[in-house]
Short mmCIF file of C-alpha atoms and ligand atoms in Angstrom, two decimals:
data_model
loop_
_atom_site.label_atom_id
_atom_site.label_comp_id
_atom_site.label_asym_id
_atom_site.label_seq_id
_atom_site.Cartn_x
_atom_site.Cartn_y
_atom_site.Cartn_z
CA MET A 19 -0.06 0.10 0.12
CA LYS A 20 1.53 3.44 -0.98
CA ILE A 21 0.61 6.10 1.90
CA LYS A 22 1.03 9.69 1.01
CA THR A 23 3.30 11.91 2.75
CA GLU A 24 2.75 15.59 2.75
CA GLN A 25 4.90 18.39 3.98
CA ILE A 26 3.27 21.21 5.92
CA SER A 27 4.25 24.90 5.96
CA LEU A 28 3.55 27.49 8.50
CA PRO A 29 5.47 30.64 9.70
CA LEU A 30 6.23 29.26 13.07
CA LEU A 31 8.15 26.02 11.15
CA ASN A 32 9.94 28.54 9.10
CA ASP A 33 11.04 30.52 12.30
CA LYS A 34 11.96 27.74 14.21
CA GLN A 35 13.93 26.02 11.13
CA VAL A 36 12.19 22.56 11.55
CA ARG A 37 10.38 20.85 8.59
CA VAL A 38 7.22 18.84 9.40
CA PHE A 39 5.59 16.04 7.50
CA ILE A 40 2.47 14.31 7.94
CA LYS A 41 2.20 10.58 6.73
CA ARG A 42 -1.99 10.11 5.88
CA LEU A 43 -2.85 6.92 7.25
CA ASP A 44 -6.31 8.35 7.51
CA LYS A 45 -6.41 7.85 3.76
CA THR A 46 -5.96 4.22 3.82
CA HIS A 47 -9.26 3.22 3.82
CA LYS A 48 -12.86 5.06 4.19
CA TYR A 49 -13.99 3.16 7.33
CA ILE A 50 -10.71 1.16 8.39
CA SER A 51 -8.87 4.13 8.73
CA GLY A 52 -5.34 4.82 9.84
CA ASN A 53 -3.32 2.46 12.22
CA LYS A 54 -6.35 0.09 12.53
CA TRP A 55 -6.03 -1.63 9.39
CA TYR A 56 -2.29 -2.46 10.38
CA LYS A 57 -3.23 -3.71 13.67
CA LEU A 58 -6.11 -5.89 12.40
CA LYS A 59 -4.25 -7.17 9.36
CA TYR A 60 -2.38 -10.46 10.81
CA ASN A 61 -4.86 -10.91 13.39
CA PHE A 62 -7.64 -11.69 10.56
CA LEU A 63 -5.25 -13.95 8.72
CA GLU A 64 -4.55 -15.71 11.96
CA ALA A 65 -8.45 -15.87 12.69
CA LYS A 66 -8.84 -17.44 9.09
CA ARG A 67 -6.03 -19.79 9.59
CA LYS A 68 -7.50 -21.06 12.70
CA GLU A 69 -11.20 -21.33 10.94
CA ALA A 70 -12.53 -18.90 13.33
CA ARG A 71 -16.07 -18.03 12.67
CA THR A 72 -16.54 -15.22 15.17
CA ILE A 73 -14.17 -12.36 16.00
CA LEU A 74 -14.83 -10.77 19.43
CA THR A 75 -13.55 -7.87 20.70
CA PHE A 76 -13.82 -4.85 23.27
CA GLY A 77 -13.68 -1.12 22.95
CA GLY A 78 -15.42 2.24 24.52
CA ALA A 79 -18.45 3.68 22.62
CA PHE A 80 -16.49 6.00 20.35
CA SER A 81 -13.76 3.18 19.54
CA ASN A 82 -12.34 3.39 16.34
CA HIS A 83 -11.10 -0.17 16.76
CA ILE A 84 -14.84 -1.20 17.15
CA ALA A 85 -15.91 0.49 13.90
CA ALA A 86 -12.91 -0.93 12.00
CA THR A 87 -13.36 -4.54 13.47
CA ALA A 88 -16.85 -4.53 12.31
CA PHE A 89 -16.34 -3.53 9.04
CA LEU A 90 -13.47 -5.84 8.18
CA ALA A 91 -15.38 -8.79 9.70
CA LYS A 92 -18.15 -8.18 7.39
CA GLU A 93 -15.79 -7.88 4.30
CA GLU A 94 -13.96 -10.68 5.39
CA GLY A 95 -17.17 -13.01 6.36
CA PHE A 96 -16.89 -13.40 10.04
CA ASN A 97 -19.44 -12.84 12.78
CA THR A 98 -18.34 -10.18 15.22
CA ILE A 99 -19.17 -9.31 18.74
CA GLY A 100 -18.29 -6.25 20.38
CA ILE A 101 -18.30 -6.02 24.09
CA ILE A 102 -18.83 -2.21 24.87
CA ARG A 103 -17.74 -0.45 28.03
CA GLY A 104 -20.52 1.24 29.64
CA GLU A 105 -24.45 1.46 29.58
CA GLU A 106 -26.23 1.07 26.33
CA HIS A 107 -27.45 4.63 25.23
CA ASN A 108 -30.34 4.78 22.85
CA PRO A 109 -30.26 5.77 20.07
CA LEU A 110 -26.87 4.40 19.67
CA ASN A 111 -24.18 7.15 18.72
CA PRO A 112 -22.41 7.10 15.30
CA THR A 113 -19.68 4.80 15.97
CA LEU A 114 -21.95 2.00 17.53
CA SER A 115 -24.62 2.14 14.97
CA PHE A 116 -22.14 2.12 12.24
CA ALA A 117 -20.83 -1.24 13.88
CA LYS A 118 -24.25 -2.40 13.97
CA LYS A 119 -25.23 -1.96 10.74
CA GLN A 120 -22.22 -3.97 9.87
CA GLY A 121 -23.81 -6.90 11.47
CA MET A 122 -21.52 -6.74 14.81
CA LYS A 123 -23.61 -7.85 17.74
CA LEU A 124 -23.19 -5.43 20.65
CA ARG A 125 -23.19 -6.26 24.43
CA TYR A 126 -22.52 -4.09 26.99
CA LEU A 127 -20.71 -4.16 30.52
CA ASN A 128 -20.79 -1.67 33.13
CA ARG A 129 -17.46 -0.17 34.03
CA ASP A 130 -16.81 -2.70 36.95
CA ALA A 131 -17.69 -5.83 34.96
CA TYR A 132 -15.76 -4.34 32.14
CA ARG A 133 -12.47 -4.35 34.33
CA LEU A 134 -13.04 -8.17 34.62
CA LYS A 135 -13.69 -8.77 31.28
CA ASN A 136 -10.17 -10.78 30.84
CA THR A 137 -10.95 -13.17 33.51
CA ASN A 138 -11.10 -16.78 32.45
CA ASN A 139 -14.87 -16.85 33.73
CA TYR A 140 -16.30 -14.32 31.55
CA LEU A 141 -14.50 -15.38 28.59
CA ASN A 142 -15.26 -19.07 28.74
CA GLN A 143 -18.90 -18.03 29.12
CA LEU A 144 -18.56 -16.12 25.82
CA LYS A 145 -16.81 -19.16 24.27
CA LYS A 146 -19.55 -21.66 25.18
CA GLU A 147 -22.23 -19.13 23.81
CA PHE A 148 -20.27 -18.43 20.43
CA ASP A 149 -18.61 -21.12 18.56
CA ASN A 150 -14.89 -20.54 17.13
CA ILE A 151 -14.17 -17.32 18.67
CA TYR A 152 -11.14 -15.39 17.86
CA LEU A 153 -10.45 -13.04 20.47
CA ILE A 154 -8.74 -9.54 19.82
CA PRO A 155 -8.12 -7.79 22.97
CA GLU A 156 -9.40 -4.15 23.98
CA GLY A 157 -7.91 -1.72 21.15
CA GLY A 158 -6.65 -4.41 19.02
CA THR A 159 -2.99 -4.65 20.87
CA ASN A 160 -1.46 -8.16 20.48
CA LYS A 161 1.67 -9.74 19.23
CA LEU A 162 0.38 -9.62 15.81
CA ALA A 163 -0.95 -6.19 16.03
CA ILE A 164 2.55 -5.01 16.53
CA LYS A 165 3.83 -7.08 13.42
CA GLY A 166 1.11 -5.09 11.56
CA THR A 167 2.41 -1.59 13.05
CA ALA A 168 5.83 -2.04 12.19
CA GLU A 169 4.74 -1.74 8.77
CA ILE A 170 3.65 1.78 9.19
CA ILE A 171 7.17 3.52 8.84
CA ASN A 172 9.79 2.05 6.57
CA ASP A 173 13.19 3.05 4.79
CA ASN A 174 11.41 6.03 2.84
CA ASP A 175 10.68 7.68 6.16
CA GLN A 176 14.03 9.17 7.05
CA GLN A 177 12.90 12.16 9.26
CA ASP A 178 14.75 12.73 12.60
CA TYR A 179 11.80 12.38 14.73
CA VAL A 180 8.38 10.32 14.39
CA CYS A 181 5.47 11.49 16.49
CA CYS A 182 2.16 9.61 16.72
CA ALA A 183 -0.83 9.47 19.42
CA VAL A 184 -0.91 6.59 22.17
CA GLY A 185 -3.88 4.73 23.18
CA THR A 186 -2.65 1.22 24.18
CA GLY A 187 0.79 1.60 22.90
CA GLY A 188 0.26 -1.00 20.01
CA THR A 189 0.89 1.56 17.21
CA ILE A 190 3.99 3.05 18.70
CA SER A 191 5.55 -0.22 19.43
CA GLY A 192 5.67 -1.48 15.84
CA ILE A 193 7.02 2.31 14.72
CA ILE A 194 9.59 1.96 17.46
CA ASN A 195 10.52 -1.58 16.21
CA SER A 196 10.94 -0.44 12.43
CA ALA A 197 12.68 2.87 13.17
CA HIS A 198 16.05 3.21 11.86
CA GLU A 199 19.17 3.82 14.04
CA ASN A 200 19.20 7.52 14.42
CA GLN A 201 15.25 8.17 14.77
CA LYS A 202 13.55 9.37 17.84
CA ILE A 203 10.00 8.32 18.24
CA LEU A 204 7.73 10.54 20.53
CA GLY A 205 4.43 9.21 21.84
CA PHE A 206 1.54 11.47 22.86
CA PRO A 207 -0.64 9.64 25.30
CA ILE A 208 -4.43 10.72 25.13
CA ILE A 209 -5.00 9.25 28.61
CA LYS A 210 -3.50 9.60 32.04
CA GLY A 211 -1.52 7.11 33.62
CA LYS A 212 1.64 7.21 32.33
CA ASN A 213 3.65 4.46 34.24
CA ILE A 214 1.08 1.75 32.81
CA LEU A 215 1.78 2.69 29.38
CA GLN A 216 5.41 3.08 29.65
CA LYS A 217 5.49 -0.69 30.98
CA GLU A 218 3.02 -1.90 28.26
CA ILE A 219 5.40 -0.57 25.54
CA GLU A 220 8.49 -1.70 27.26
CA LYS A 221 6.76 -5.35 26.91
CA TRP A 222 6.61 -4.99 22.94
CA THR A 223 10.10 -3.50 22.21
CA ASN A 224 13.48 -3.51 23.77
CA LYS A 225 14.84 -0.39 22.02
CA ASN A 226 15.06 2.97 23.83
CA CYS A 227 14.85 5.45 20.92
CA TRP A 228 11.48 6.61 22.34
CA LYS A 229 9.87 8.78 24.77
CA LEU A 230 6.27 9.50 25.88
CA ILE A 231 5.24 13.16 26.37
CA ASN A 232 2.57 13.16 28.97
CA ASN A 233 1.34 16.81 29.13
CA TYR A 234 -1.20 16.98 26.18
CA HIS A 235 -3.97 14.37 27.06
CA CYS A 236 -6.25 17.31 27.64
CA GLY A 237 -7.84 15.77 30.92
CA GLY A 238 -8.30 12.08 29.46
CA TYR A 239 -10.14 10.10 26.97
CA ALA A 240 -12.68 12.02 24.93
CA LYS A 241 -11.93 15.03 27.01
CA LEU A 242 -11.50 18.16 24.75
CA SER A 243 -9.69 21.30 25.89
CA ASP A 244 -10.45 24.73 24.06
CA LYS A 245 -6.84 24.94 22.77
CA LEU A 246 -7.28 21.30 21.12
CA ILE A 247 -10.54 22.33 19.43
CA THR A 248 -8.72 25.55 17.96
CA THR A 249 -5.84 23.42 16.99
CA ILE A 250 -8.20 21.06 15.19
CA ASN A 251 -10.04 23.64 13.38
CA GLY A 252 -7.06 25.69 12.45
CA PHE A 253 -5.29 22.84 11.01
CA TYR A 254 -8.21 21.99 8.80
CA GLU A 255 -8.67 25.50 7.87
CA VAL A 256 -4.81 26.00 6.80
CA PHE A 257 -4.30 22.15 5.46
CA GLN A 258 -7.64 20.81 4.74
CA ILE A 259 -6.14 17.85 6.78
CA PRO A 260 -9.05 16.86 9.35
CA LEU A 261 -7.81 15.62 12.86
CA ASP A 262 -9.86 13.86 15.34
CA GLY A 263 -10.40 15.06 18.87
CA ILE A 264 -9.70 11.65 20.57
CA TYR A 265 -5.96 11.03 19.18
CA THR A 266 -4.20 12.85 16.39
CA GLY A 267 -5.46 16.46 17.40
CA LYS A 268 -3.77 15.81 20.73
CA MET A 269 -0.53 14.69 19.05
CA VAL A 270 -0.52 17.85 16.66
CA LEU A 271 -1.26 20.09 19.67
CA GLY A 272 1.57 18.76 21.48
CA VAL A 273 4.19 18.72 18.53
CA LEU A 274 3.30 22.38 17.71
CA ASP A 275 3.80 23.18 21.23
CA LEU A 276 7.10 21.54 21.56
CA ILE A 277 8.14 23.57 18.54
CA ARG A 278 7.36 26.87 19.82
CA GLN A 279 9.23 25.98 22.92
CA ASN A 280 12.25 24.83 20.86
CA TYR A 281 12.23 21.20 21.77
CA PHE A 282 13.60 20.34 18.23
CA PRO A 283 17.10 21.18 17.48
CA LYS A 284 17.21 23.56 14.50
CA GLY A 285 17.24 21.60 11.05
CA SER A 286 15.30 18.68 12.27
CA SER A 287 12.45 17.12 10.50
CA ILE A 288 9.65 15.56 11.93
CA LEU A 289 7.11 12.85 10.65
CA LEU A 290 3.57 13.06 12.33
CA ILE A 291 1.70 9.95 11.83
CA HIS A 292 -1.84 10.71 11.15
CA THR A 293 -3.47 7.52 12.48
CA GLY A 294 -6.88 8.20 11.19
CA GLY A 295 -10.01 8.15 13.69
CA ILE A 296 -12.17 10.78 11.65
CA GLN A 297 -15.18 8.99 12.45
CA GLY A 298 -15.29 9.75 15.99
CA ASN A 299 -15.41 13.51 15.28
CA ILE A 300 -19.26 12.80 14.37
CA GLY A 301 -19.96 11.45 17.75
CA LEU A 302 -17.79 14.26 19.45
CA ASN A 303 -19.64 16.77 17.40
CA GLN A 304 -23.17 15.54 18.73
CA ARG A 305 -22.15 15.31 22.30
CA PHE A 306 -20.30 18.46 22.60
CA GLY A 307 -22.10 20.65 20.02
CA LEU A 308 -18.89 21.09 17.94
CA LYS A 309 -17.99 21.43 14.27
CA LEU A 310 -14.85 19.36 14.05
CA PRO A 311 -14.10 18.30 10.48
CA THR A 312 -15.68 14.88 9.61
CA SER A 313 -14.25 14.27 6.24
C1 PLP B 419 -6.53 3.51 18.31
C2 PLP B 419 -5.90 4.79 17.94
C3 PLP B 419 -4.87 5.19 18.16
C4 PLP B 419 -3.96 4.61 19.32
O1 PLP B 419 -3.19 3.35 18.71
P1 PLP B 419 -2.63 2.21 20.09
O2 PLP B 419 -2.20 1.33 19.16
O3 PLP B 419 -3.90 1.87 20.71
O4 PLP B 419 -1.65 3.10 20.73
C5 PLP B 419 -4.21 6.43 17.45
N1 PLP B 419 -4.98 7.32 16.82
C6 PLP B 419 -5.99 6.69 16.42
C7 PLP B 419 -6.94 7.61 15.45
C8 PLP B 419 -6.60 5.67 16.56
O5 PLP B 419 -7.84 5.24 16.35
#
């Protein structure tokens, strides 16, 4: 797959003498946008190899992973079950109604039960109920996902820094694993709780060319600050590149702020990984009365 990388220009970047590029994974596919396609690719091959009939996975109500899994499963002829964190709200939000339209069966777990979702009891119960399940963990991060996300960057991506948003850490782990010798990888977590993420990523990689920048989560998952909203809308106005409010907007907010603070040495080149997620903006707009770009 050929993914387009665009250079962006802004007076700020000239002033600071840095060059910024954005790799448009958001353009990979209308529904399986961004990093989720890479995370699912080898998992679906494995599910086929194991002759599974049903893909079972987990996520929150705005989850891009849920939407992508539902779509790909339909394309590939699997049944799907999505275990959703929280109570059912009707009408369904755009993410869940999309997933349901693809044929995904939705089950809801309240937050306490959801925390226990990985215990054997619950999984065994599901395995009895549905035959031949292939299980993909929350956010889609497992060993095969990281094999896939290692394909996000390659030898053509020679920038000094590669930046991406971090949810469960699967995407950055693959990127770290395929980074070349002098490249630095910066991750921007979109949730609080840095120690857990740090350890999670260390499980998937043994390199140390990476760093998590923890000041740009804007309060947590699906929490938006005014500065974030301004950044997303401004970015769209200037470049016609949509950013999502949950992930990529926070990463771009962070990178631009670091540029202002002279974090990057003069002459540096920076690659932003646009990991997609635009479908989530439809739900955020509805919920918060915003006008974030949706395509
Ligand atoms: C899921 C997602 C991420 C985070 O990926 P992880 O592998 O969970 O860290 C980043 N950006 C977007 C748009 C996503 O949907």
